[in-house]
mmCIF file with all atom_site columns, C-alpha atoms in Angstrom:
data_model
loop_
_atom_site.group_PDB
_atom_site.id
_atom_site.type_symbol
_atom_site.label_atom_id
_atom_site.label_alt_id
_atom_site.label_comp_id
_atom_site.label_asym_id
_atom_site.label_entity_id
_atom_site.label_seq_id
_atom_site.pdbx_PDB_ins_code
_atom_site.Cartn_x
_atom_site.Cartn_y
_atom_site.Cartn_z
_atom_site.occupancy
_atom_site.B_iso_or_equiv
_atom_site.pdbx_formal_charge
_atom_site.auth_seq_id
_atom_site.auth_comp_id
_atom_site.auth_asym_id
_atom_site.auth_atom_id
_atom_site.pdbx_PDB_model_num
ATOM 1   C CA . ILE A 1 1   ? -19.131 53.774 -12.917 1.00 91.00 ? 1   ILE A CA 1
ATOM 2   C CA . GLU A 1 2   ? -22.130 54.657 -15.270 1.00 89.00 ? 2   GLU A CA 1
ATOM 3   C CA . ARG A 1 3   ? -23.279 51.455 -16.227 1.00 86.00 ? 3   ARG A CA 1
ATOM 4   C CA . ALA A 1 4   ? -23.654 50.892 -12.090 1.00 88.00 ? 4   ALA A CA 1
ATOM 5   C CA . VAL A 1 5   ? -25.445 54.860 -12.275 1.00 92.00 ? 5   VAL A CA 1
ATOM 6   C CA . SER A 1 6   ? -28.103 53.336 -15.810 1.00 89.00 ? 6   SER A CA 1
ATOM 7   C CA . LEU A 1 7   ? -28.650 50.287 -13.874 1.00 87.00 ? 7   LEU A CA 1
ATOM 8   C CA . PHE A 1 8   ? -30.468 51.641 -10.807 1.00 90.00 ? 8   PHE A CA 1
ATOM 9   C CA . TYR A 1 9   ? -32.135 54.548 -13.391 1.00 91.00 ? 9   TYR A CA 1
ATOM 10  C CA . TYR A 1 10  ? -32.594 51.205 -15.297 1.00 90.00 ? 10  TYR A CA 1
ATOM 11  C CA . HIS A 1 11  ? -33.884 49.060 -12.693 1.00 89.00 ? 11  HIS A CA 1
ATOM 12  C CA . GLN A 1 12  ? -36.854 51.991 -11.566 1.00 90.00 ? 12  GLN A CA 1
ATOM 13  C CA . VAL A 1 13  ? -38.689 52.117 -14.693 1.00 90.00 ? 13  VAL A CA 1
ATOM 14  C CA . ALA A 1 14  ? -38.144 49.190 -17.153 1.00 89.00 ? 14  ALA A CA 1
ATOM 15  C CA . GLU A 1 15  ? -41.823 47.287 -16.332 1.00 90.00 ? 15  GLU A CA 1
ATOM 16  C CA . TRP A 1 16  ? -41.220 45.278 -19.802 1.00 88.00 ? 16  TRP A CA 1
ATOM 17  C CA . GLU A 1 17  ? -38.064 43.368 -18.106 1.00 87.00 ? 17  GLU A CA 1
ATOM 18  C CA . LYS A 1 18  ? -40.141 41.861 -14.658 1.00 82.00 ? 18  LYS A CA 1
ATOM 19  C CA . ALA A 1 19  ? -37.715 38.464 -15.305 1.00 82.00 ? 19  ALA A CA 1
ATOM 20  C CA . GLY A 1 20  ? -34.820 38.723 -13.076 1.00 78.00 ? 20  GLY A CA 1
ATOM 21  C CA . HIS A 1 21  ? -35.511 41.226 -10.868 1.00 80.00 ? 21  HIS A CA 1
ATOM 22  C CA . VAL A 1 22  ? -34.757 43.766 -13.906 1.00 88.00 ? 22  VAL A CA 1
ATOM 23  C CA . TYR A 1 23  ? -37.942 45.659 -13.287 1.00 91.00 ? 23  TYR A CA 1
ATOM 24  C CA . GLN A 1 24  ? -36.916 47.087 -9.327  1.00 88.00 ? 24  GLN A CA 1
ATOM 25  C CA . PRO A 1 25  ? -40.525 49.606 -8.912  1.00 91.00 ? 25  PRO A CA 1
ATOM 26  C CA . GLU A 1 26  ? -38.940 49.663 -4.745  1.00 90.00 ? 26  GLU A CA 1
ATOM 27  C CA . LEU A 1 27  ? -36.497 52.203 -5.931  1.00 90.00 ? 27  LEU A CA 1
ATOM 28  C CA . ALA A 1 28  ? -39.030 54.368 -7.719  1.00 90.00 ? 28  ALA A CA 1
ATOM 29  C CA . GLY A 1 29  ? -38.969 56.883 -4.892  1.00 87.00 ? 29  GLY A CA 1
ATOM 30  C CA . MET A 1 30  ? -34.665 56.521 -3.624  1.00 92.00 ? 30  MET A CA 1
ATOM 31  C CA . THR A 1 31  ? -31.592 58.314 -4.232  1.00 93.00 ? 31  THR A CA 1
ATOM 32  C CA . ILE A 1 32  ? -28.932 57.000 -5.326  1.00 93.00 ? 32  ILE A CA 1
ATOM 33  C CA . GLU A 1 33  ? -27.554 57.873 -1.991  1.00 91.00 ? 33  GLU A CA 1
ATOM 34  C CA . GLU A 1 34  ? -29.937 55.968 0.061   1.00 91.00 ? 34  GLU A CA 1
ATOM 35  C CA . TRP A 1 35  ? -29.699 52.884 -2.958  1.00 89.00 ? 35  TRP A CA 1
ATOM 36  C CA . LEU A 1 36  ? -25.463 52.167 -1.728  1.00 89.00 ? 36  LEU A CA 1
ATOM 37  C CA . LEU A 1 37  ? -26.479 52.429 1.642   1.00 85.00 ? 37  LEU A CA 1
ATOM 38  C CA . ARG A 1 38  ? -28.774 49.565 0.743   1.00 82.00 ? 38  ARG A CA 1
ATOM 39  C CA . GLN A 1 39  ? -25.648 47.563 -1.202  1.00 77.00 ? 39  GLN A CA 1
ATOM 40  C CA . ARG A 1 40  ? -23.776 47.847 1.731   1.00 72.00 ? 40  ARG A CA 1
ATOM 41  C CA . ARG A 1 41  ? -25.440 45.880 3.653   1.00 65.00 ? 41  ARG A CA 1
ATOM 42  C CA . ASP A 1 42  ? -26.064 43.535 0.765   1.00 64.00 ? 42  ASP A CA 1
ATOM 43  C CA . GLU A 1 43  ? -23.581 42.314 -1.853  1.00 60.00 ? 43  GLU A CA 1
ATOM 44  C CA . GLY A 1 44  ? -26.287 44.285 -4.164  1.00 62.00 ? 44  GLY A CA 1
ATOM 45  C CA . ASP A 1 45  ? -26.086 44.178 -7.833  1.00 67.00 ? 45  ASP A CA 1
ATOM 46  C CA . VAL A 1 46  ? -23.191 46.860 -8.135  1.00 73.00 ? 46  VAL A CA 1
ATOM 47  C CA . LYS A 1 47  ? -20.321 45.574 -6.396  1.00 86.00 ? 47  LYS A CA 1
ATOM 48  C CA . ASN A 1 48  ? -18.250 44.765 -8.387  1.00 92.00 ? 48  ASN A CA 1
ATOM 49  C CA . PHE A 1 49  ? -20.247 42.960 -11.194 1.00 90.00 ? 49  PHE A CA 1
ATOM 50  C CA . LEU A 1 50  ? -18.356 41.507 -13.700 1.00 94.00 ? 50  LEU A CA 1
ATOM 51  C CA . MET A 1 51  ? -15.579 39.861 -11.390 1.00 96.00 ? 51  MET A CA 1
ATOM 52  C CA . LYS A 1 52  ? -18.715 37.195 -9.833  1.00 94.00 ? 52  LYS A CA 1
ATOM 53  C CA . ALA A 1 53  ? -20.261 37.673 -13.277 1.00 94.00 ? 53  ALA A CA 1
ATOM 54  C CA . LEU A 1 54  ? -16.629 36.054 -14.546 1.00 97.00 ? 54  LEU A CA 1
ATOM 55  C CA . LEU A 1 55  ? -15.558 33.567 -11.407 1.00 97.00 ? 55  LEU A CA 1
ATOM 56  C CA . ASN A 1 56  ? -18.836 33.142 -9.136  1.00 96.00 ? 56  ASN A CA 1
ATOM 57  C CA . LYS A 1 57  ? -17.206 34.282 -6.242  1.00 94.00 ? 57  LYS A CA 1
ATOM 58  C CA . ASN A 1 58  ? -17.912 37.750 -4.956  1.00 90.00 ? 58  ASN A CA 1
ATOM 59  C CA . GLN A 1 59  ? -14.768 38.147 -2.470  1.00 91.00 ? 59  GLN A CA 1
ATOM 60  C CA . PHE A 1 60  ? -11.934 39.154 -4.692  1.00 95.00 ? 60  PHE A CA 1
ATOM 61  C CA . THR A 1 61  ? -7.478  39.251 -4.439  1.00 97.00 ? 61  THR A CA 1
ATOM 62  C CA . SER A 1 62  ? -4.944  40.383 -7.460  1.00 97.00 ? 62  SER A CA 1
ATOM 63  C CA . LYS A 1 63  ? -4.948  36.631 -8.579  1.00 98.00 ? 63  LYS A CA 1
ATOM 64  C CA . ASP A 1 64  ? -8.704  36.754 -9.371  1.00 98.00 ? 64  ASP A CA 1
ATOM 65  C CA . LEU A 1 65  ? -8.313  39.880 -11.024 1.00 98.00 ? 65  LEU A CA 1
ATOM 66  C CA . GLU A 1 66  ? -5.435  38.077 -13.469 1.00 98.00 ? 66  GLU A CA 1
ATOM 67  C CA . LYS A 1 67  ? -7.574  35.053 -13.844 1.00 98.00 ? 67  LYS A CA 1
ATOM 68  C CA . ALA A 1 68  ? -10.711 37.374 -15.213 1.00 98.00 ? 68  ALA A CA 1
ATOM 69  C CA . LYS A 1 69  ? -8.682  39.256 -17.158 1.00 98.00 ? 69  LYS A CA 1
ATOM 70  C CA . GLU A 1 70  ? -6.529  35.733 -18.944 1.00 98.00 ? 70  GLU A CA 1
ATOM 71  C CA . ILE A 1 71  ? -10.495 35.434 -19.478 1.00 98.00 ? 71  ILE A CA 1
ATOM 72  C CA . ILE A 1 72  ? -11.815 38.157 -21.128 1.00 98.00 ? 72  ILE A CA 1
ATOM 73  C CA . ARG A 1 73  ? -8.805  38.165 -23.158 1.00 97.00 ? 73  ARG A CA 1
ATOM 74  C CA . THR A 1 74  ? -9.243  33.555 -24.184 1.00 97.00 ? 74  THR A CA 1
ATOM 75  C CA . LYS A 1 75  ? -13.390 34.511 -24.418 1.00 97.00 ? 75  LYS A CA 1
ATOM 76  C CA . PHE A 1 76  ? -15.030 37.098 -25.818 1.00 97.00 ? 76  PHE A CA 1
ATOM 77  C CA . LEU A 1 77  ? -14.804 39.674 -28.584 1.00 97.00 ? 77  LEU A CA 1
ATOM 78  C CA . VAL A 1 78  ? -15.350 43.102 -26.483 1.00 97.00 ? 78  VAL A CA 1
ATOM 79  C CA . GLY A 1 79  ? -17.337 45.975 -27.443 1.00 95.00 ? 79  GLY A CA 1
ATOM 80  C CA . LEU A 1 80  ? -17.020 49.697 -25.820 1.00 94.00 ? 80  LEU A CA 1
ATOM 81  C CA . SER A 1 81  ? -20.492 51.443 -25.894 1.00 88.00 ? 81  SER A CA 1
ATOM 82  C CA . SER A 1 82  ? -18.723 54.591 -26.033 1.00 88.00 ? 82  SER A CA 1
ATOM 83  C CA . LYS A 1 83  ? -17.130 53.136 -29.199 1.00 91.00 ? 83  LYS A CA 1
ATOM 84  C CA . MET A 1 84  ? -20.705 51.971 -30.188 1.00 87.00 ? 84  MET A CA 1
ATOM 85  C CA . GLU A 1 85  ? -20.711 51.873 -34.113 1.00 87.00 ? 85  GLU A CA 1
ATOM 86  C CA . GLU A 1 86  ? -17.438 50.528 -33.690 1.00 90.00 ? 86  GLU A CA 1
ATOM 87  C CA . SER A 1 87  ? -18.097 47.689 -31.523 1.00 91.00 ? 87  SER A CA 1
ATOM 88  C CA . VAL A 1 88  ? -20.883 46.852 -33.278 1.00 88.00 ? 88  VAL A CA 1
ATOM 89  C CA . ASP A 1 89  ? -19.095 46.406 -37.099 1.00 88.00 ? 89  ASP A CA 1
ATOM 90  C CA . ARG A 1 90  ? -16.527 44.752 -35.024 1.00 92.00 ? 90  ARG A CA 1
ATOM 91  C CA . PHE A 1 91  ? -19.576 42.258 -34.221 1.00 91.00 ? 91  PHE A CA 1
ATOM 92  C CA . ASP A 1 92  ? -20.919 42.103 -37.478 1.00 88.00 ? 92  ASP A CA 1
ATOM 93  C CA . THR A 1 93  ? -17.847 41.402 -39.636 1.00 88.00 ? 93  THR A CA 1
ATOM 94  C CA . TYR A 1 94  ? -17.284 39.168 -36.535 1.00 90.00 ? 94  TYR A CA 1
ATOM 95  C CA . PHE A 1 95  ? -19.678 37.034 -36.559 1.00 90.00 ? 95  PHE A CA 1
ATOM 96  C CA . GLY A 1 96  ? -20.706 37.878 -40.158 1.00 87.00 ? 96  GLY A CA 1
ATOM 97  C CA . TRP A 1 97  ? -23.905 39.652 -40.364 1.00 85.00 ? 97  TRP A CA 1
ATOM 98  C CA . ALA A 1 98  ? -22.918 42.117 -42.149 1.00 81.00 ? 98  ALA A CA 1
ATOM 99  C CA . ASP A 1 99  ? -24.720 41.243 -44.953 1.00 83.00 ? 99  ASP A CA 1
ATOM 100 C CA . ASN A 1 100 ? -27.372 41.272 -43.150 1.00 82.00 ? 100 ASN A CA 1
ATOM 101 C CA . GLU A 1 101 ? -30.823 42.677 -45.531 1.00 85.00 ? 101 GLU A CA 1
ATOM 102 C CA . LYS A 1 102 ? -32.179 43.868 -42.527 1.00 82.00 ? 102 LYS A CA 1
ATOM 103 C CA . ARG A 1 103 ? -28.315 45.908 -40.443 1.00 82.00 ? 103 ARG A CA 1
ATOM 104 C CA . PRO A 1 104 ? -29.887 49.309 -42.047 1.00 82.00 ? 104 PRO A CA 1
ATOM 105 C CA . VAL A 1 105 ? -32.877 49.061 -39.823 1.00 82.00 ? 105 VAL A CA 1
ATOM 106 C CA . CYS A 1 106 ? -31.130 48.011 -37.160 1.00 79.00 ? 106 CYS A CA 1
ATOM 107 C CA . GLN A 1 107 ? -28.132 50.264 -37.075 1.00 78.00 ? 107 GLN A CA 1
ATOM 108 C CA . GLU A 1 108 ? -29.870 53.002 -37.505 1.00 78.00 ? 108 GLU A CA 1
ATOM 109 C CA . GLU A 1 109 ? -32.797 52.305 -34.709 1.00 75.00 ? 109 GLU A CA 1
ATOM 110 C CA . ALA A 1 110 ? -30.369 50.280 -32.030 1.00 74.00 ? 110 ALA A CA 1
ATOM 111 C CA . ILE A 1 111 ? -27.190 52.350 -32.081 1.00 76.00 ? 111 ILE A CA 1
ATOM 112 C CA . LYS A 1 112 ? -27.312 56.009 -34.355 1.00 72.00 ? 112 LYS A CA 1
ATOM 113 C CA . SER A 1 113 ? -30.665 57.010 -32.816 1.00 70.00 ? 113 SER A CA 1
ATOM 114 C CA . GLY A 1 114 ? -29.967 54.689 -29.019 1.00 66.00 ? 114 GLY A CA 1
ATOM 115 C CA . PHE A 1 115 ? -33.900 54.215 -28.884 1.00 62.00 ? 115 PHE A CA 1
ATOM 116 C CA . ASN A 1 116 ? -32.956 51.708 -25.610 1.00 64.00 ? 116 ASN A CA 1
ATOM 117 C CA . ARG A 1 117 ? -31.363 55.260 -24.119 1.00 72.00 ? 117 ARG A CA 1
ATOM 118 C CA . ASN A 1 118 ? -32.441 55.507 -20.743 1.00 76.00 ? 118 ASN A CA 1
ATOM 119 C CA . SER A 1 119 ? -31.784 58.721 -19.847 1.00 84.00 ? 119 SER A CA 1
ATOM 120 C CA . HIS A 1 120 ? -31.228 59.987 -16.204 1.00 88.00 ? 120 HIS A CA 1
ATOM 121 C CA . PRO A 1 121 ? -28.721 61.911 -13.895 1.00 89.00 ? 121 PRO A CA 1
ATOM 122 C CA . PRO A 1 122 ? -25.363 62.495 -13.442 1.00 90.00 ? 122 PRO A CA 1
ATOM 123 C CA . VAL A 1 123 ? -23.222 61.587 -11.306 1.00 94.00 ? 123 VAL A CA 1
ATOM 124 C CA . GLU A 1 124 ? -20.357 63.919 -10.316 1.00 95.00 ? 124 GLU A CA 1
ATOM 125 C CA . GLU A 1 125 ? -16.605 62.046 -11.103 1.00 95.00 ? 125 GLU A CA 1
ATOM 126 C CA . GLY A 1 126 ? -14.180 62.738 -7.050  1.00 95.00 ? 126 GLY A CA 1
ATOM 127 C CA . SER A 1 127 ? -18.236 63.331 -5.851  1.00 96.00 ? 127 SER A CA 1
ATOM 128 C CA . GLU A 1 128 ? -19.012 61.207 -2.725  1.00 94.00 ? 128 GLU A CA 1
ATOM 129 C CA . THR A 1 129 ? -21.601 59.103 -4.488  1.00 94.00 ? 129 THR A CA 1
ATOM 130 C CA . TRP A 1 130 ? -18.888 58.494 -7.576  1.00 95.00 ? 130 TRP A CA 1
ATOM 131 C CA . ASN A 1 131 ? -16.058 57.725 -4.879  1.00 95.00 ? 131 ASN A CA 1
ATOM 132 C CA . VAL A 1 132 ? -18.588 54.947 -3.207  1.00 92.00 ? 132 VAL A CA 1
ATOM 133 C CA . LEU A 1 133 ? -19.576 53.597 -6.292  1.00 93.00 ? 133 LEU A CA 1
ATOM 134 C CA . ALA A 1 134 ? -16.344 52.716 -6.991  1.00 95.00 ? 134 ALA A CA 1
ATOM 135 C CA . ASP A 1 135 ? -15.116 51.844 -3.774  1.00 92.00 ? 135 ASP A CA 1
ATOM 136 C CA . TYR A 1 136 ? -17.534 49.057 -4.735  1.00 90.00 ? 136 TYR A CA 1
ATOM 137 C CA . MET A 1 137 ? -16.600 48.600 -7.891  1.00 93.00 ? 137 MET A CA 1
ATOM 138 C CA . SER A 1 138 ? -12.683 48.850 -7.666  1.00 96.00 ? 138 SER A CA 1
ATOM 139 C CA . TYR A 1 139 ? -12.137 45.157 -9.393  1.00 97.00 ? 139 TYR A CA 1
ATOM 140 C CA . ASP A 1 140 ? -14.323 45.616 -12.125 1.00 97.00 ? 140 ASP A CA 1
ATOM 141 C CA . LEU A 1 141 ? -12.971 49.863 -12.225 1.00 97.00 ? 141 LEU A CA 1
ATOM 142 C CA . GLN A 1 142 ? -9.310  47.554 -13.272 1.00 98.00 ? 142 GLN A CA 1
ATOM 143 C CA . LEU A 1 143 ? -10.965 45.064 -14.993 1.00 98.00 ? 143 LEU A CA 1
ATOM 144 C CA . TYR A 1 144 ? -12.612 48.106 -17.816 1.00 97.00 ? 144 TYR A CA 1
ATOM 145 C CA . ASP A 1 145 ? -9.098  49.421 -18.334 1.00 98.00 ? 145 ASP A CA 1
ATOM 146 C CA . TYR A 1 146 ? -7.841  46.231 -19.447 1.00 98.00 ? 146 TYR A CA 1
ATOM 147 C CA . ILE A 1 147 ? -11.042 45.668 -21.292 1.00 98.00 ? 147 ILE A CA 1
ATOM 148 C CA . VAL A 1 148 ? -9.985  49.274 -23.019 1.00 97.00 ? 148 VAL A CA 1
ATOM 149 C CA . GLN A 1 149 ? -6.675  48.597 -23.464 1.00 97.00 ? 149 GLN A CA 1
ATOM 150 C CA . LEU A 1 150 ? -8.018  44.997 -25.360 1.00 98.00 ? 150 LEU A CA 1
ATOM 151 C CA . TYR A 1 151 ? -10.291 47.007 -26.871 1.00 97.00 ? 151 TYR A CA 1
ATOM 152 C CA . GLU A 1 152 ? -7.630  47.992 -29.296 1.00 95.00 ? 152 GLU A CA 1
ATOM 153 C CA . GLU A 1 153 ? -5.494  45.299 -29.505 1.00 95.00 ? 153 GLU A CA 1
ATOM 154 C CA . GLN A 1 154 ? -8.566  43.631 -30.852 1.00 95.00 ? 154 GLN A CA 1
ATOM 155 C CA . ARG A 1 155 ? -9.009  45.699 -33.454 1.00 91.00 ? 155 ARG A CA 1
ATOM 156 C CA . GLU A 1 156 ? -5.284  44.169 -35.507 1.00 88.00 ? 156 GLU A CA 1
ATOM 157 C CA . LEU A 1 157 ? -7.732  40.949 -35.712 1.00 85.00 ? 157 LEU A CA 1
ATOM 158 C CA . PHE A 1 158 ? -10.183 43.667 -38.202 1.00 80.00 ? 158 PHE A CA 1
ATOM 159 C CA . GLY A 1 159 ? -7.902  45.162 -40.077 1.00 68.00 ? 159 GLY A CA 1
ATOM 160 C CA . ALA A 1 160 ? -7.395  48.994 -40.664 1.00 49.00 ? 160 ALA A CA 1
ATOM 161 C CA . THR A 1 161 ? -11.039 49.692 -41.996 1.00 50.00 ? 161 THR A CA 1
ATOM 162 C CA . MET A 1 162 ? -12.294 49.262 -38.907 1.00 48.00 ? 162 MET A CA 1
ATOM 163 C CA . VAL A 1 163 ? -10.384 52.273 -37.536 1.00 44.00 ? 163 VAL A CA 1
ATOM 164 C CA . GLY A 1 164 ? -12.666 54.746 -36.160 1.00 45.00 ? 164 GLY A CA 1
#
């Protein structure tokens, strides 16, 4: 849900990302509630975004969720934004980037200081807006719970030195 909220606010200001319909100046004067009404009418970006990306379809069943979990389990090394430093360390180790001389500078600028963070007001858990998002993203939320579980399982690939 936090990703969807952040994406809404990012679309409003991302003038540097005009390709791919990222920057959407028409959202600048819109509240998140107005955006959600628009999402309801359309097959909007927020409705099970991950499931759509993985399965290339718009309607889902529990069988589709299991297929998406299998794709994630077999094809992805997962990271979590809530565990950004550990996730990036995993990627560095897995892809052999840990010895790159520019790594400390990148880590400081991108991860620790968060140069690409977009500040915005939060949506309160349990609010009507939160609940609408949860409904729109019901399969993605279940998939996210699985990704968190998989993140812990993949920790074994990196040994005890990577525990955060």
